PDB file of C-alpha atoms in Angstrom:
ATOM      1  CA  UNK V   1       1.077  11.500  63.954  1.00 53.00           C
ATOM      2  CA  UNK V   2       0.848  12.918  60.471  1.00 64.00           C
ATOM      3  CA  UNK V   3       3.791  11.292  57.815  1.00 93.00           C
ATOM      4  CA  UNK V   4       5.655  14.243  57.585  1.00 96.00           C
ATOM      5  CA  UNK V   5       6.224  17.126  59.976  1.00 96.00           C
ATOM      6  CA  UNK V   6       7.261  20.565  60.052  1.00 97.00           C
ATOM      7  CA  UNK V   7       8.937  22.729  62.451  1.00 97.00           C
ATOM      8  CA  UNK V   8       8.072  25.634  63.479  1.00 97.00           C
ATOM      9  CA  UNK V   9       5.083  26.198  61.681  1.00 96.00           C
ATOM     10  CA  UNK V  10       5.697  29.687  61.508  1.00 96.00           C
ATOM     11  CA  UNK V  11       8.983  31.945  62.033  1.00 95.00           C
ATOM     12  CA  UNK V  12       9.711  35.477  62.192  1.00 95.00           C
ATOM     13  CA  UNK V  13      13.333  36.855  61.594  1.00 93.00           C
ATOM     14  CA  UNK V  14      15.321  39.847  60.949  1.00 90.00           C
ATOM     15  CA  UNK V  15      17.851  39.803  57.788  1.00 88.00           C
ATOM     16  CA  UNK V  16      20.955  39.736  60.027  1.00 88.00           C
ATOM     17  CA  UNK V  17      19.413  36.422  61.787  1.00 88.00           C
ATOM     18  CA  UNK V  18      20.602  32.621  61.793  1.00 94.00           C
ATOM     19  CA  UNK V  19      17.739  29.995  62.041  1.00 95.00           C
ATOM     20  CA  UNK V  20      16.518  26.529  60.791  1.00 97.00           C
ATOM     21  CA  UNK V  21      13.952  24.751  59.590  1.00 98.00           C
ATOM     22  CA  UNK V  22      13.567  21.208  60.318  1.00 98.00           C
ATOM     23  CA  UNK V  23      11.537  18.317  58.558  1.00 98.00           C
ATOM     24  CA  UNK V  24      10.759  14.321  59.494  1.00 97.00           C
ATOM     25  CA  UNK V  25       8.906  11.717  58.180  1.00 96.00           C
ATOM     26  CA  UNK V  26       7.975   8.828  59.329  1.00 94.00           C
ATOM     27  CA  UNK V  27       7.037   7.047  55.952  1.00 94.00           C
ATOM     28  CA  UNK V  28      10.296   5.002  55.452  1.00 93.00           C
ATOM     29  CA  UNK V  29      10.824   7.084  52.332  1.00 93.00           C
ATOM     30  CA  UNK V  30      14.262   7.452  50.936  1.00 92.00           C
ATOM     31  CA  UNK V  31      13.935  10.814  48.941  1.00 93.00           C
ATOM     32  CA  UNK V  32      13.123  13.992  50.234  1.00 95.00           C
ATOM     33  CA  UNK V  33      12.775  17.782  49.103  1.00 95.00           C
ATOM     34  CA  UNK V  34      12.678  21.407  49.970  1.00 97.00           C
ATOM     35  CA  UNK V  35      10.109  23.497  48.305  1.00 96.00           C
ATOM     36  CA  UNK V  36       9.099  27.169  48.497  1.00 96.00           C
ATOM     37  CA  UNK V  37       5.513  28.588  47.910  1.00 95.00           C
ATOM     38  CA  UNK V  38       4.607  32.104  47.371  1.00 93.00           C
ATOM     39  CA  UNK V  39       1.472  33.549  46.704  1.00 87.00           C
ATOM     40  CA  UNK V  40       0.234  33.874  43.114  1.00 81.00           C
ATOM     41  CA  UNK V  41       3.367  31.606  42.192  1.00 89.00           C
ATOM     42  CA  UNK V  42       3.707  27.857  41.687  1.00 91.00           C
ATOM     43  CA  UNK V  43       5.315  25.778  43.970  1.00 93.00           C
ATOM     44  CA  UNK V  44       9.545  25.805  43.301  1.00 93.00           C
ATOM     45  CA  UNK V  45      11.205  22.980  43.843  1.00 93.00           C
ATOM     46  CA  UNK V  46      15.008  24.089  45.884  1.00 96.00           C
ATOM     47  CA  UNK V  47      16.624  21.136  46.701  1.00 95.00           C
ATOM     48  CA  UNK V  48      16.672  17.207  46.752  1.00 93.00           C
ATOM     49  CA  UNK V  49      17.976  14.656  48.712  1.00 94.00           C
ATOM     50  CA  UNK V  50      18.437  10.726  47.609  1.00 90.00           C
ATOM     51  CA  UNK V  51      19.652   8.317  50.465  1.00 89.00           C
ATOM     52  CA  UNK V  52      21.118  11.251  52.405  1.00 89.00           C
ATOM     53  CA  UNK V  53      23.274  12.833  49.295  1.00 90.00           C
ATOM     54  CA  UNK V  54      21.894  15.680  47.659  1.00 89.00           C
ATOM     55  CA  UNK V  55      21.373  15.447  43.970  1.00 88.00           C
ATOM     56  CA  UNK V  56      19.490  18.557  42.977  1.00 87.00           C
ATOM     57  CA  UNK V  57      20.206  21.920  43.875  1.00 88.00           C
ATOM     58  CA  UNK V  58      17.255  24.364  41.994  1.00 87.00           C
ATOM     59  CA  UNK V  59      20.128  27.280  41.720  1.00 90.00           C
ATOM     60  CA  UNK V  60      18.685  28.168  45.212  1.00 95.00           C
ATOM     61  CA  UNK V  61      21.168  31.225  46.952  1.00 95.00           C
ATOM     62  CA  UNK V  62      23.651  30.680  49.216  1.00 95.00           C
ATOM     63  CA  UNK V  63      21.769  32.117  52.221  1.00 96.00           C
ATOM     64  CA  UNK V  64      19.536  28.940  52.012  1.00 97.00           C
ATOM     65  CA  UNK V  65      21.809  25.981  53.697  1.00 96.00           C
ATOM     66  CA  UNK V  66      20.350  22.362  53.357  1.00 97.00           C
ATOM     67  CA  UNK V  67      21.353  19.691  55.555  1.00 96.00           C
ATOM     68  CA  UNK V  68      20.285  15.959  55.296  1.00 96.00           C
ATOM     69  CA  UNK V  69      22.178  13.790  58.543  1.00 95.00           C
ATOM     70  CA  UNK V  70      20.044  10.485  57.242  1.00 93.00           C
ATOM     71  CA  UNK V  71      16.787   9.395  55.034  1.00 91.00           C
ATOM     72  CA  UNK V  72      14.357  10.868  57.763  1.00 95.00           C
ATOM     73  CA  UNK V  73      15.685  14.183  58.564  1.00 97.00           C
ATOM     74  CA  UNK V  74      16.006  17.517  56.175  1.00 97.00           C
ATOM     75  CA  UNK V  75      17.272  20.869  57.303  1.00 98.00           C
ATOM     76  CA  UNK V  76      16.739  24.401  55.902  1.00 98.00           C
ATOM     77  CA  UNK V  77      19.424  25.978  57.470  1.00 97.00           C
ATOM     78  CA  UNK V  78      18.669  29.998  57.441  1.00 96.00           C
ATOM     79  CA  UNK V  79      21.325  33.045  56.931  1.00 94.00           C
ATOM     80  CA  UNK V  80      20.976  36.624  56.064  1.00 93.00           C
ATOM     81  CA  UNK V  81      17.948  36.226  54.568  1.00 93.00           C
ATOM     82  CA  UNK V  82      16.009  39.024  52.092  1.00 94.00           C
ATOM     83  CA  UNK V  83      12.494  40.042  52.820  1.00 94.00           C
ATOM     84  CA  UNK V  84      11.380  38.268  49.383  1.00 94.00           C
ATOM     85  CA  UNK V  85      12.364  35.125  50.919  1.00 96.00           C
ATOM     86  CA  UNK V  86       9.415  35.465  53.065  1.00 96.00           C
ATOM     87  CA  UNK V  87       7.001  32.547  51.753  1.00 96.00           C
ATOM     88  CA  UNK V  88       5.840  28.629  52.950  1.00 96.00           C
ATOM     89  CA  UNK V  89       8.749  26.496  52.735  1.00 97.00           C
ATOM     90  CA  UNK V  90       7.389  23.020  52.223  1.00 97.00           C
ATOM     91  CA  UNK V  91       9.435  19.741  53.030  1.00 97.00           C
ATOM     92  CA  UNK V  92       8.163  16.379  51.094  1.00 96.00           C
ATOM     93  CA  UNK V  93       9.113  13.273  50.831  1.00 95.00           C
ATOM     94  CA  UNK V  94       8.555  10.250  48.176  1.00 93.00           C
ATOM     95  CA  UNK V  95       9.985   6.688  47.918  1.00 90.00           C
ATOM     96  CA  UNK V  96      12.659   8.192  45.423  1.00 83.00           C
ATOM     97  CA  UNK V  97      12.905  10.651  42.218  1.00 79.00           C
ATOM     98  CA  UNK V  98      14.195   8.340  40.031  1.00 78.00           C
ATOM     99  CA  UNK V  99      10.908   6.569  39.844  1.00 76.00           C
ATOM    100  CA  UNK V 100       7.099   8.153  39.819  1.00 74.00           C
ATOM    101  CA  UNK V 101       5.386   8.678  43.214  1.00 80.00           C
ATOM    102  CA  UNK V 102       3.183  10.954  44.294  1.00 89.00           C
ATOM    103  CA  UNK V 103       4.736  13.736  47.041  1.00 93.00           C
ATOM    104  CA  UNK V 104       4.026  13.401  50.837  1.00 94.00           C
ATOM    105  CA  UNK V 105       4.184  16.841  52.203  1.00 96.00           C
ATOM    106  CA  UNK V 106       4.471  18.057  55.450  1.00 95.00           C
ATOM    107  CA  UNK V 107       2.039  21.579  56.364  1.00 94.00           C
ATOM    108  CA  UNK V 108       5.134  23.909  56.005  1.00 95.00           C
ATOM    109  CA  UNK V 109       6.999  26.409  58.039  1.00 97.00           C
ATOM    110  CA  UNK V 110       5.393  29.908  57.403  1.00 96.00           C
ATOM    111  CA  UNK V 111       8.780  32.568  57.189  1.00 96.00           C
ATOM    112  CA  UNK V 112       8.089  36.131  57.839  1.00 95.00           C
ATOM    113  CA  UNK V 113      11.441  37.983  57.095  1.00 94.00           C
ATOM    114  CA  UNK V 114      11.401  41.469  58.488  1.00 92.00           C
TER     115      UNK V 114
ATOM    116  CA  UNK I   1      11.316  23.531  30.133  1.00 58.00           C
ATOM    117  CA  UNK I   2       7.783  23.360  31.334  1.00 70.00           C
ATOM    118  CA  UNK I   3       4.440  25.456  30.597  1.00 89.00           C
ATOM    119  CA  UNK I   4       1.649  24.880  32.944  1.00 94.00           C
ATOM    120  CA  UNK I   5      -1.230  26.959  33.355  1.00 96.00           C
ATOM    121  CA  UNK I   6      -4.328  26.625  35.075  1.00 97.00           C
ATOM    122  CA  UNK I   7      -7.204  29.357  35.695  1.00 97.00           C
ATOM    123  CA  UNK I   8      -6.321  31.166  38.926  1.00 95.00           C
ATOM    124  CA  UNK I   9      -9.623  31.005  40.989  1.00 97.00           C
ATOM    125  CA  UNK I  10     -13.284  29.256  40.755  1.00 98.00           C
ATOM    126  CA  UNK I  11     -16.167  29.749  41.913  1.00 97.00           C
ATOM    127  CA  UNK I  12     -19.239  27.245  42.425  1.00 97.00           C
ATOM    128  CA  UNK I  13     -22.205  26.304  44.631  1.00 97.00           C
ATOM    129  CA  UNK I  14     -22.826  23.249  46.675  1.00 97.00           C
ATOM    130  CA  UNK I  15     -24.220  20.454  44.920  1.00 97.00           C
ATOM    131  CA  UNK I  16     -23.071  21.820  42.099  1.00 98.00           C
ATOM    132  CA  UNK I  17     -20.276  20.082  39.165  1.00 98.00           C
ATOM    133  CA  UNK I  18     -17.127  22.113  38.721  1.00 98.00           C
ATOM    134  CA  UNK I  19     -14.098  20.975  36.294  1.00 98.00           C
ATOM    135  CA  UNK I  20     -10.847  22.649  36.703  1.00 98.00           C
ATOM    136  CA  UNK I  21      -8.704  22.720  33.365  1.00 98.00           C
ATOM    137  CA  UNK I  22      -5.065  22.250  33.409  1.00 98.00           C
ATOM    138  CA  UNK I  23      -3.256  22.645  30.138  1.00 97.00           C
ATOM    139  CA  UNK I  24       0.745  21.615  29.573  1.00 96.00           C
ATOM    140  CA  UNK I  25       3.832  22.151  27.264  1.00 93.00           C
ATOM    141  CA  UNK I  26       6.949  19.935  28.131  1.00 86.00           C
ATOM    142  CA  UNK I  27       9.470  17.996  26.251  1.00 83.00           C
ATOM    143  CA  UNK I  28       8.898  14.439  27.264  1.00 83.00           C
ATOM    144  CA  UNK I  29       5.948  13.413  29.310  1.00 87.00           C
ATOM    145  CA  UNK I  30       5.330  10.902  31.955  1.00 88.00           C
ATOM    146  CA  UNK I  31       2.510  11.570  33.823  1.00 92.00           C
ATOM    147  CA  UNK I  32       0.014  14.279  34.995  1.00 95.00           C
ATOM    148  CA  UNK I  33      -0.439  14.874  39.176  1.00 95.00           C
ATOM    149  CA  UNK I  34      -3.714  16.666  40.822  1.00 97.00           C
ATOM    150  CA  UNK I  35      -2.973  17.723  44.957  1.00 97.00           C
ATOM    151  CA  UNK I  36      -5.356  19.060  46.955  1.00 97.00           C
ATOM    152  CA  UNK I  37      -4.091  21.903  49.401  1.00 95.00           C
ATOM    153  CA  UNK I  38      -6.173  23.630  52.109  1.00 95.00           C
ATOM    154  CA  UNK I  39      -5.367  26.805  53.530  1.00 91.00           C
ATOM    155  CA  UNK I  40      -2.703  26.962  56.096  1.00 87.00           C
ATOM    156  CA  UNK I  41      -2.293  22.929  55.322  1.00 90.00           C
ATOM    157  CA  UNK I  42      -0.354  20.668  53.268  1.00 91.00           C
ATOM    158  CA  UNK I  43      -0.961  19.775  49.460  1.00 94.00           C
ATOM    159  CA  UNK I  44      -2.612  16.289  49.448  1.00 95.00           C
ATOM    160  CA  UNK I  45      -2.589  13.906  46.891  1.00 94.00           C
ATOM    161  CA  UNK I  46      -5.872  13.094  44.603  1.00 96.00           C
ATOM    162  CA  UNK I  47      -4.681  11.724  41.311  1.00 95.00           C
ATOM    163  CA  UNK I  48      -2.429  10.531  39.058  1.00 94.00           C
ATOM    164  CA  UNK I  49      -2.772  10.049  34.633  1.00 95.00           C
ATOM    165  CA  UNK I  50      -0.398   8.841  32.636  1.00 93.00           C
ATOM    166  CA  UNK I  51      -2.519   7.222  29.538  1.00 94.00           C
ATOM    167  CA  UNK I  52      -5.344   8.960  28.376  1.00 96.00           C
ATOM    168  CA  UNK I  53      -9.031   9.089  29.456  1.00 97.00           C
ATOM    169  CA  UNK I  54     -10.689   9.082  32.719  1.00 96.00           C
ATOM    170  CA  UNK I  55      -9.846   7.987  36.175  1.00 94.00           C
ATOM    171  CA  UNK I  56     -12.662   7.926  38.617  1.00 94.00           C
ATOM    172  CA  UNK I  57     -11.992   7.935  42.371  1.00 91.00           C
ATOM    173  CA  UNK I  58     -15.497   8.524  44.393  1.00 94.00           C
ATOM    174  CA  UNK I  59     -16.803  12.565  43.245  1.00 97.00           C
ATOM    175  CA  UNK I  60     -13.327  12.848  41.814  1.00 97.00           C
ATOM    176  CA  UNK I  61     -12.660  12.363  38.364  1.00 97.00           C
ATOM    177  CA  UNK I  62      -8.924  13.199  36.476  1.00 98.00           C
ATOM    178  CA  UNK I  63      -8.798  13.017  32.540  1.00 98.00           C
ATOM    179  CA  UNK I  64      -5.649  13.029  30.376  1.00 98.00           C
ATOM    180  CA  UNK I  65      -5.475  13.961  26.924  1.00 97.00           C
ATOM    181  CA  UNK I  66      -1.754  13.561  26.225  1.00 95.00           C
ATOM    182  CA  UNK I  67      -1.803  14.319  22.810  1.00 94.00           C
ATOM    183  CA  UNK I  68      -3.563  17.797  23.195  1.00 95.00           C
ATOM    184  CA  UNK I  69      -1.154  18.532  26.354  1.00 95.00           C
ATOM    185  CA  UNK I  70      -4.630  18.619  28.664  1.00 96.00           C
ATOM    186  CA  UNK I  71      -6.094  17.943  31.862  1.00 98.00           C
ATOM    187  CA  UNK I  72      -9.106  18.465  33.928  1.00 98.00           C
ATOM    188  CA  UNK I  73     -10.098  17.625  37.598  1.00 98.00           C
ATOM    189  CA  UNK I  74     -14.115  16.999  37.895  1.00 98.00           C
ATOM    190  CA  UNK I  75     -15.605  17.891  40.855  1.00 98.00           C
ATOM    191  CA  UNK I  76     -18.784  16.200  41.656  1.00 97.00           C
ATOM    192  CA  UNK I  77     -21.716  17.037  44.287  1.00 97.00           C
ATOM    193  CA  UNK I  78     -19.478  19.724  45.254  1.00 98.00           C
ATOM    194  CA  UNK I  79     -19.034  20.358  49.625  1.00 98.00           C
ATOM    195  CA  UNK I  80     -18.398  23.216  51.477  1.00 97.00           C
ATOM    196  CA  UNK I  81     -15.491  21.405  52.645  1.00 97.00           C
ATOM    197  CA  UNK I  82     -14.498  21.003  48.306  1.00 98.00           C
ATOM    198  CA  UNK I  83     -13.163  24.897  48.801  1.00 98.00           C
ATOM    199  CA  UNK I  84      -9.400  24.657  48.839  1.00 97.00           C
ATOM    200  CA  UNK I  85      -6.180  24.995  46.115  1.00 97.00           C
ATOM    201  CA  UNK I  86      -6.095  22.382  43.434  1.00 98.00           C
ATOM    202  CA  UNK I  87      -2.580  22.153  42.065  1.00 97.00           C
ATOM    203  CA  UNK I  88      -1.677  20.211  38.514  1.00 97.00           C
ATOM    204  CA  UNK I  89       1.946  18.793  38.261  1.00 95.00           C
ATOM    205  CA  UNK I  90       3.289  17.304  34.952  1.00 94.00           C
ATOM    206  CA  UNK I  91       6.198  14.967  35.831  1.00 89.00           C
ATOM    207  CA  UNK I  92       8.882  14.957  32.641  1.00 81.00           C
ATOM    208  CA  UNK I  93      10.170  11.247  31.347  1.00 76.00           C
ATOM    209  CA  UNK I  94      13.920  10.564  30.978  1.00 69.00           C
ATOM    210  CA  UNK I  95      16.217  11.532  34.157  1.00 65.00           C
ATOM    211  CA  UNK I  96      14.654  12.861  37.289  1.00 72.00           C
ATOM    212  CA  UNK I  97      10.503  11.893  37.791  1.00 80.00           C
ATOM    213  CA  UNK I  98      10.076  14.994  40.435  1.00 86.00           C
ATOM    214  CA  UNK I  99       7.173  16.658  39.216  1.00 89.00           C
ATOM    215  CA  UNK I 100       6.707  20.412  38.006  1.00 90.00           C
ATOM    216  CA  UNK I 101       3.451  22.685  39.647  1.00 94.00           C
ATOM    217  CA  UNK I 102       1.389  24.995  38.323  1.00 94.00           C
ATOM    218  CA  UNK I 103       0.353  27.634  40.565  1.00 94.00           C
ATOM    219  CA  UNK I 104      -3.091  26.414  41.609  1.00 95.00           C
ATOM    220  CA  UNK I 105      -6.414  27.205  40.971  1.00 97.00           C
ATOM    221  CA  UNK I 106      -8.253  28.085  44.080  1.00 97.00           C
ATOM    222  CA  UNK I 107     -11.411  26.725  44.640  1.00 98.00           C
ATOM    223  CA  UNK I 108     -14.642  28.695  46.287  1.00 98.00           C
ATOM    224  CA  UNK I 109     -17.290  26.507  47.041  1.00 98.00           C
ATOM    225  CA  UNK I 110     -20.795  28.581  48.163  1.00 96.00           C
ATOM    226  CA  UNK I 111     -23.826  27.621  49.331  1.00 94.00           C
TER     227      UNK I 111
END
């Protein structure tokens, strides 16, 4: 079992559709993030979550919902989304961002928006 | 903010040496990050520089040059296996240690 997993690994949806995307890890970490990846760009950090409470939000729309219920589950909860959202949303996780670590990341949740 | 650039794609036979260049602008510095990423997988962790010079870790090499705002990743005996996304990250001192990415140079290893 891999440290931190993604599901689904890959998603289609419509603009008018509600979905979510849902991370674990199982590395006793206590921070962890959202990140989206496009091609040709570099990674963009959205959001981070330290012992459950958010504490950076990367001016990331509303559409994009976050959710953290406890240290080893993180949402991406999905709403009305634009076809340029379509990308590979990666979920990572670290010991915490107030000190340096390197990233664990999960393999990501392909999103197709139509 | 943050300037990172790194050559978009590379190209190199097996066997062969490769160095990927990284070079940074930021305003405060703690440390430099190299990740490995595979297509259709997740980035991977190789390195990690915060004083200058080399660090050596098996056909992997990372140097820092903090005073030049530089990086390379050194590629030795290069695999087939070698061709993948290798993505530099500067992480910024004072407040919040989450590292910044650059968008990757992708890696094509031949035979």
């Amino acid at each position: 079992e891999t440290g931190v997993t993604q599901t689904p690994r890959h998603l289609v949806m419509g603009m008018t559709n509600k979905k979510s995307l849902k991370c674990e890890q199982h590395l006793g970490h206590n921070a962890m993030y959202w990140y989206k990846q496009s091609a040709k760009k570099p990674l963009e950090l959205m959001f981070v979550y330290n012992f459950k409470e958010q504490t950076e939000n990367n001016s990331v729309p509303s559409r994009f919902s976050p959710e953290c219920p406890n240290s080893s589950h993180l949402f991406l909860h999905l709403h009305t989304l634009q076809p340029e959202d379509s990308a590979l949303y990666l979920c990572a996780s670290s010991t915490s961002p107030d000190v340096t670590g390197e990233l664990f990341f999960g393999e990501g949740s392909r999103l197709t928006v139509l | 903010g943050q300037n990172i650039d790194q050559p978009t794609e590379m190209t190199a036979t097996e066997g062969a040496i490769v160095q990927i260049n990284c070079t940074y602008q930021t305003s405060g510095f703690n440390g430099l990050f190299w990740y490995q990423q595979h297509a259709g997988e997740a980035p991977t962790f190789l390195s990690y520089n915060v004083l200058d010079g080399l660090e050596e870790k098996g056909r992997f090499s990372s140097f820092l040059s903090r005073s030049k705002g530089y990086s390379y990743l050194l590629l030795k005996e290069l695999q087939m296996k070698d061709s993948a996304s290798y993505l530099c990250a500067v992480s910024r001192s004072g407040g919040s240690y989450i590292p910044t990415f650059g968008r990757g140079t992708s890696l094509i290893v031949h035979p």
